[in-house]
Coordinates of C-alpha atoms and ligand atoms in Angstrom, one line a residue:
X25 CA 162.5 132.6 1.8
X26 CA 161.4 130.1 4.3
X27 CA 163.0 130.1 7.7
X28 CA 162.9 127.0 10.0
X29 CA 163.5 126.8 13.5
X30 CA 166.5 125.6 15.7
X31 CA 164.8 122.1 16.1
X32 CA 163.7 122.0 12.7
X33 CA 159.8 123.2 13.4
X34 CA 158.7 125.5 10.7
X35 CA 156.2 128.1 12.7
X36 CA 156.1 130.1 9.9
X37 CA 153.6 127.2 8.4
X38 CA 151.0 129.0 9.6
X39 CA 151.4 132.4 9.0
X40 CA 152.9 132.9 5.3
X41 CA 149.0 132.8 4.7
X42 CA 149.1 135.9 7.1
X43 CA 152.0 137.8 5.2
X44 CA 149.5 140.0 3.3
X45 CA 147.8 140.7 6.7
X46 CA 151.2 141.1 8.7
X47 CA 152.2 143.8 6.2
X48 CA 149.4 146.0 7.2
X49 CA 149.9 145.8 10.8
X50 CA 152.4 147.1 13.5
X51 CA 153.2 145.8 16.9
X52 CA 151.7 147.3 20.4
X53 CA 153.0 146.3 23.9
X54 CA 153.1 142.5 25.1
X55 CA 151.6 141.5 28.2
X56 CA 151.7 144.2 31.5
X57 CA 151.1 142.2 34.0
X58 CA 151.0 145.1 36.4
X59 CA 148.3 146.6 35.0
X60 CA 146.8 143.1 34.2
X61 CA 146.8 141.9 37.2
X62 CA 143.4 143.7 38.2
X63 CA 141.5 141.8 35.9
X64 CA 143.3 139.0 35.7
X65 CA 140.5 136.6 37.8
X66 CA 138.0 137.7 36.5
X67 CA 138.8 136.0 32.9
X68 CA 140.9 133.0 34.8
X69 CA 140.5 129.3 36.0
X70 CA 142.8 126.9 37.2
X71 CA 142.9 124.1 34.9
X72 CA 144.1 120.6 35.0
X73 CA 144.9 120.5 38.8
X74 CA 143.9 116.7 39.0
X75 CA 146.0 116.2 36.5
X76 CA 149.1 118.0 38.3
X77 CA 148.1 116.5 41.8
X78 CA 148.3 113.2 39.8
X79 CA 151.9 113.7 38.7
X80 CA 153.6 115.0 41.9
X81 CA 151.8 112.0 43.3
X82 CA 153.8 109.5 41.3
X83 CA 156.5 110.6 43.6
X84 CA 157.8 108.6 46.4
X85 CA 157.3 111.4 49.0
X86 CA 153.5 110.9 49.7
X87 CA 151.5 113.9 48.4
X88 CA 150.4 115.2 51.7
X89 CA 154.0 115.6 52.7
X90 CA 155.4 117.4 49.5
X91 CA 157.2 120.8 49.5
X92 CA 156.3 122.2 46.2
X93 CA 156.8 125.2 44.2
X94 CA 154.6 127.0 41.8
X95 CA 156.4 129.0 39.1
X96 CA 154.9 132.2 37.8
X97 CA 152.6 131.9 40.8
X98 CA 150.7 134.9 39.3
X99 CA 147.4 135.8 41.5
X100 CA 148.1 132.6 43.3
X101 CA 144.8 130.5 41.3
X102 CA 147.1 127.1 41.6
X103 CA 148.7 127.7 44.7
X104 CA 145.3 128.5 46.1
X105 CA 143.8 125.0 44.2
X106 CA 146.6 123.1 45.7
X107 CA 147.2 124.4 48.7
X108 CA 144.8 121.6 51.0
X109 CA 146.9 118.9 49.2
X110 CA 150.7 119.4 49.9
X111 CA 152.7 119.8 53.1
X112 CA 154.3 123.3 52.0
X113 CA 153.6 124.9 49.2
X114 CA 155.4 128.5 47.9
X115 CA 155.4 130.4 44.5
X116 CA 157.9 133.1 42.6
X117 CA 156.7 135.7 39.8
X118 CA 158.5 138.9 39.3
X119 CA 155.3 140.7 39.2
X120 CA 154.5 142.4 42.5
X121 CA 150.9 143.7 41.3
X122 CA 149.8 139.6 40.4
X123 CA 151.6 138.9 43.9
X124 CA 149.9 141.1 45.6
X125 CA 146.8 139.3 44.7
X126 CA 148.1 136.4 45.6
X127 CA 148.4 137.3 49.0
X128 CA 144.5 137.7 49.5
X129 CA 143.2 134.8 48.9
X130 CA 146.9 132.8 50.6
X131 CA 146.8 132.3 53.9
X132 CA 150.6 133.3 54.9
X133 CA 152.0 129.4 55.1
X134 CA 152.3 130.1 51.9
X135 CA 156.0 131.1 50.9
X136 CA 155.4 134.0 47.9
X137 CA 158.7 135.6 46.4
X138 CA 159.2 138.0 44.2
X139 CA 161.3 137.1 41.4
X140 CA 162.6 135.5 38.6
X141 CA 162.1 131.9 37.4
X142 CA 165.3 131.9 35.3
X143 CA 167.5 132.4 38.2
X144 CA 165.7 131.2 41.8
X145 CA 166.7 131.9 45.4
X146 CA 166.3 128.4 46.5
X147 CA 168.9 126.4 47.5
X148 CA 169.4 122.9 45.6
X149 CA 166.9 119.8 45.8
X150 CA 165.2 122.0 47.7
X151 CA 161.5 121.1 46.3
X152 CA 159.6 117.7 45.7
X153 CA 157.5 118.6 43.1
X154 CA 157.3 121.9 40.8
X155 CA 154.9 123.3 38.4
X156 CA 154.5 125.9 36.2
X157 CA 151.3 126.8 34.5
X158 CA 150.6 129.2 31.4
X159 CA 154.3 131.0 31.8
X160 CA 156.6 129.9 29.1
X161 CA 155.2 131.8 26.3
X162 CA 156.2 134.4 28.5
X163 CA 159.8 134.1 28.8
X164 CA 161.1 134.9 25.4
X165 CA 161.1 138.1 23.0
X166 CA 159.2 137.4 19.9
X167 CA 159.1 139.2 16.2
X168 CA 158.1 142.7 16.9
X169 CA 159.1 144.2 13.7
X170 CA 156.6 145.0 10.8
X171 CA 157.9 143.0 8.4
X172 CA 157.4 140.2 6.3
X173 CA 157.4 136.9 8.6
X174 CA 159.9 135.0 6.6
X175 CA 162.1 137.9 7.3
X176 CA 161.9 136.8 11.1
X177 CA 165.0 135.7 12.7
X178 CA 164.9 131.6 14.1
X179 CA 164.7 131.1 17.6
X180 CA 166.7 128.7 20.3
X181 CA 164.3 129.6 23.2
X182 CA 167.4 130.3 25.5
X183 CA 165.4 131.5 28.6
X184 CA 163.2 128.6 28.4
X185 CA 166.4 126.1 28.5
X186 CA 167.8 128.8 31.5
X187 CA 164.6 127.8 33.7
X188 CA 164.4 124.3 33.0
X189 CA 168.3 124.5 34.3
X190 CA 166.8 126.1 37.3
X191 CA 164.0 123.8 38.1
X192 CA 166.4 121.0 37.6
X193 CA 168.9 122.5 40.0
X194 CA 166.2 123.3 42.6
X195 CA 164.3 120.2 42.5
X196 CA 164.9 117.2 44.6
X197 CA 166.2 113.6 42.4
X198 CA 162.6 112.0 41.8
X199 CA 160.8 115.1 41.5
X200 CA 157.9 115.9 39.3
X201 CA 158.1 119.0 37.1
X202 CA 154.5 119.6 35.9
X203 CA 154.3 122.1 33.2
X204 CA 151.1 123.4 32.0
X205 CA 151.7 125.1 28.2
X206 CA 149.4 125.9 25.0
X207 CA 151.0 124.1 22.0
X208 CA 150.9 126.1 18.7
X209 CA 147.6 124.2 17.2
X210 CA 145.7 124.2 20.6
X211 CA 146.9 128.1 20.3
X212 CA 145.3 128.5 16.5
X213 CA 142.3 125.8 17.3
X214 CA 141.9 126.1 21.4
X215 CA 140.5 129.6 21.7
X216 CA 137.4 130.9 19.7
X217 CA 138.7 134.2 19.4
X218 CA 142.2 133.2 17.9
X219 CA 140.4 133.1 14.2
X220 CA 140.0 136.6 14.4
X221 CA 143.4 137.9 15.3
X222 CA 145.6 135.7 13.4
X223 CA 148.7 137.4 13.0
X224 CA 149.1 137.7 16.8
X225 CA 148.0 134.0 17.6
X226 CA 151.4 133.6 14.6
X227 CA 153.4 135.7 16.4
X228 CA 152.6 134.2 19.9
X229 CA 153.4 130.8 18.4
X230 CA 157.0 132.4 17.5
X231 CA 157.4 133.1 20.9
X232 CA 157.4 129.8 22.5
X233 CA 158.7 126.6 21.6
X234 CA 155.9 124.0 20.4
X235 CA 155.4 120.4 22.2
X236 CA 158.3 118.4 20.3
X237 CA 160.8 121.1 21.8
X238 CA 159.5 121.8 24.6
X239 CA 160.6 117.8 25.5
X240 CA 163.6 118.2 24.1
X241 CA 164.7 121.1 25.9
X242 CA 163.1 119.1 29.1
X243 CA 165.5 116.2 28.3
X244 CA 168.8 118.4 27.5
X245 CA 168.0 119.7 30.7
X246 CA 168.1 115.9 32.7
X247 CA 164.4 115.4 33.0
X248 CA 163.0 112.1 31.6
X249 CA 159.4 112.4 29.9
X250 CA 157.2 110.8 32.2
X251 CA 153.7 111.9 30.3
X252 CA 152.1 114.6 27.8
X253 CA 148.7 115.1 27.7
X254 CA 146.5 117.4 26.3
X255 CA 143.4 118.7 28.7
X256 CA 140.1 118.3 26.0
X257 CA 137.8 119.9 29.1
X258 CA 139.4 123.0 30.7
X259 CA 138.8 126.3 30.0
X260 CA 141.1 128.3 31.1
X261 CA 138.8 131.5 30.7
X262 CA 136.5 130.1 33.0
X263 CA 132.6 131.0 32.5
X264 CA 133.4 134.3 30.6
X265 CA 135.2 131.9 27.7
X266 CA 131.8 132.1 25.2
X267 CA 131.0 135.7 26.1
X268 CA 130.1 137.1 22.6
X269 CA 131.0 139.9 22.9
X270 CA 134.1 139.4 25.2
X271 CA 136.7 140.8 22.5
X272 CA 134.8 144.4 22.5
X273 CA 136.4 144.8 26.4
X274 CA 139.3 145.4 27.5
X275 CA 139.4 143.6 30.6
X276 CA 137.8 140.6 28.9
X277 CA 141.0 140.8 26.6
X278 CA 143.4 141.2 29.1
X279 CA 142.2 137.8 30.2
X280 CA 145.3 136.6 27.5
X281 CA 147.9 138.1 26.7
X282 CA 147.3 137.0 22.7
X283 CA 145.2 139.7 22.5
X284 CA 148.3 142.3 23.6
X285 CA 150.4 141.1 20.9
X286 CA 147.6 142.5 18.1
X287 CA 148.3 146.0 16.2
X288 CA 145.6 148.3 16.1
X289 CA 144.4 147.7 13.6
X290 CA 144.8 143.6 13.7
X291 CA 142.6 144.9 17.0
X292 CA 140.0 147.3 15.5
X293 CA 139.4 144.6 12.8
X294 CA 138.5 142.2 15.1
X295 CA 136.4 143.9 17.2
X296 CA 134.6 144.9 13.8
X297 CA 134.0 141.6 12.8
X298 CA 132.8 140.3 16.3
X299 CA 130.2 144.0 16.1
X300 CA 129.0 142.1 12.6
X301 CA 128.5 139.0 13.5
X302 CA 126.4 140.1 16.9
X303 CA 124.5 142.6 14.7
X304 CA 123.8 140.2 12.2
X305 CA 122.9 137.1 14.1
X306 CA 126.0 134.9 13.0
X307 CA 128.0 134.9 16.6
X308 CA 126.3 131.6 17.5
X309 CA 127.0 129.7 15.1
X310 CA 130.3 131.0 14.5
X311 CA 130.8 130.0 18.5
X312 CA 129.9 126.3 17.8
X313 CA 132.0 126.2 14.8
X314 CA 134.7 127.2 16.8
X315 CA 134.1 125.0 19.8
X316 CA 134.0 121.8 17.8
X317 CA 137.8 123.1 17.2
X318 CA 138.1 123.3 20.9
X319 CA 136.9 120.0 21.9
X320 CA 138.8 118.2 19.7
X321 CA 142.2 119.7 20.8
X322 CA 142.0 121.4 24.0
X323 CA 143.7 125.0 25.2
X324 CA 146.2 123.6 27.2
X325 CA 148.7 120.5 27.4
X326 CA 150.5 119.1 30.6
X327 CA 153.8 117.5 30.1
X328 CA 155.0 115.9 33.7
X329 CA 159.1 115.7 33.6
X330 CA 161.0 113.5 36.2
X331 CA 164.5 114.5 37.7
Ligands
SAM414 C1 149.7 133.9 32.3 S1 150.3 134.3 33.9 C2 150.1 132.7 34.7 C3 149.9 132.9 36.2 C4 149.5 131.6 36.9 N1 150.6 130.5 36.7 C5 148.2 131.0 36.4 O1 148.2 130.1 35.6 O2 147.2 131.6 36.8 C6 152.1 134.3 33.6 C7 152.8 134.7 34.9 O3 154.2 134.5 34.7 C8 154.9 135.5 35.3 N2 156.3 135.5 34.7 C9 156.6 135.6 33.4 N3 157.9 135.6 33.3 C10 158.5 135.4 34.5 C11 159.8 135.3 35.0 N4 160.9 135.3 34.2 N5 160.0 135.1 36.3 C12 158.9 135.1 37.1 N6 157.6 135.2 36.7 C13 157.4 135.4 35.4 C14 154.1 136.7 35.0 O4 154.4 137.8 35.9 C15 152.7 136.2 35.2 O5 152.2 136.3 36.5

């Protein structure tokens, strides 16, 4: 049986093409971003920060005088990006190890806290402008069981509609709420290396809710939809994106957390495959196949709500 989601997206679409494949697999841990957080520059770029600078702009406090806040600030890449063009700038994540981070390359204007997006320790209206890059994927459980996908309970996403609640609260009338988020095609076509694990790209996509929700939660929430669009350019694996042989290393992998939603053997699969094609001279033109994907839809899409 086929199981639709709360606001009628089917993102089982995808993988009841994968149900052989899901069969054979079992779930490892999702993202640690303790451990991650290491690594984590090495394999990330801050993407689209015109396009965010463009939206708190459309505010009628003038850009150099905004107070805004970065959500799951992580290693501080955005902060750090637009840090020369606010007035104030501070960022929350609820990991101390991507905090800490953060604090190296901050000077210490910058307000860092640690904790949780779904339920800040700011007072209301506090902020002019907020964003939130690459997090909301992150804020709900997904199918971990082994089983069939259509077996997979449907999701509301009720974390997400908790933070968007929060950002409404904490954000001042007027305000720009910039979110930065991977919709479930830029998540199968965006990234070279999603062909080879596709049951975790499937199960990522289960975790999140895809554009068309996203804007409706946004609205239920009070924000108007001021703009959506997608980012055709950005990488936001920076210069290590086309490494070949990226997927054989760990630290390479913990780049995204897709890759910590694969089984072992989803994993050991993949990495045979990318060992093949090296060996056998294929990986290049496997790369451009993949890339024309990529420029077409982009990794990332930025949808700017207005309070
Ligand atoms: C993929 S990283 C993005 C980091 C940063 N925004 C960037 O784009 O470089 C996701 C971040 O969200 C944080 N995060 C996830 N859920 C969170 C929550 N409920 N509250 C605070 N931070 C959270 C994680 O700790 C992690 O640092």
């Amino acid at each position: 049986m086929r199981q639709v989601l709360g606001w009628g997206v089917d993102c089982f679409e995808q993988s009841k093409r994968l149900q052989w494949l899901e069969k054979k697999y079992t779930m490892s841990k999702y993202a640690n971003y303790t451990v991650a957080s290491d690594d984590y520059d090495k394999t990330r770029a801050a993407v689209g920060v015109d396009t965010i600078l463009a939206c708190l702009a459309r505010t009628a406090v003038r850009l150099g005088d905004q107070t805004v806040l970065e959500t799951g600030c992580g290693t501080g890449n955005y902060l750090e990006a637009l840090r020369p063009h606010l007035a104030c700038l501070a960022g929350i994540d609820f990991s101390e190890g991507m905090l800490a981070q953060a604090r190296t390359k901050l000077s210490e204007d910058v307000e860092l806290t640690c904790g949780s997006i779904l339920d800040m320790p700011y007072e209301d209206e506090r902020f002019d402008g907020i964003t939130c890059n690459q997090v909301i994927h992150h804020l709900e459980e997904g199918p971990d069981a082994p089983d069939d996908p259509a077996d997979w309970e449907p999701r509301h996403f009720p974390n997400v509609t908790q933070f968007f609640q929060e950002a409404y609260r904490v954000l001042r009338p007027g305000g720009a709420f910039v979110i930065n988020a991977t919709s479930h095609d830029q998540c199968r076509d965006g990234y070279w290396w999603a062909d080879l694990i596709p049951v975790a790209v499937a199960r990522l996509n289960c975790r999140m809710p895809d554009l068309d929700q996203l804007k409706q939660i946004l609205t239920v929430a009070g924000f108007g939809i001021e703009s959506v669009s997608a980012d055709l350019d950005g990488i936001l694996q920076g210069p290590s994106y086309l490494d070949p042989q990226g997927p054989l290393d760990e630290a390479w992998r913990a780049g995204d957390s897709t890759w910590s939603l694969t089984s072992d053997t989803e994993l050991i699969d993949a990495r045979q495959r990318v060992e093949r094609m090296n060996a056998e001279g294929q990986m290049q033109d496997y790369l451009d196949e993949r890339e024309r994907k990529r420029l077409d839809i982009g990794q990332t899409t930025f949808v700017c709500g207005r309070k």
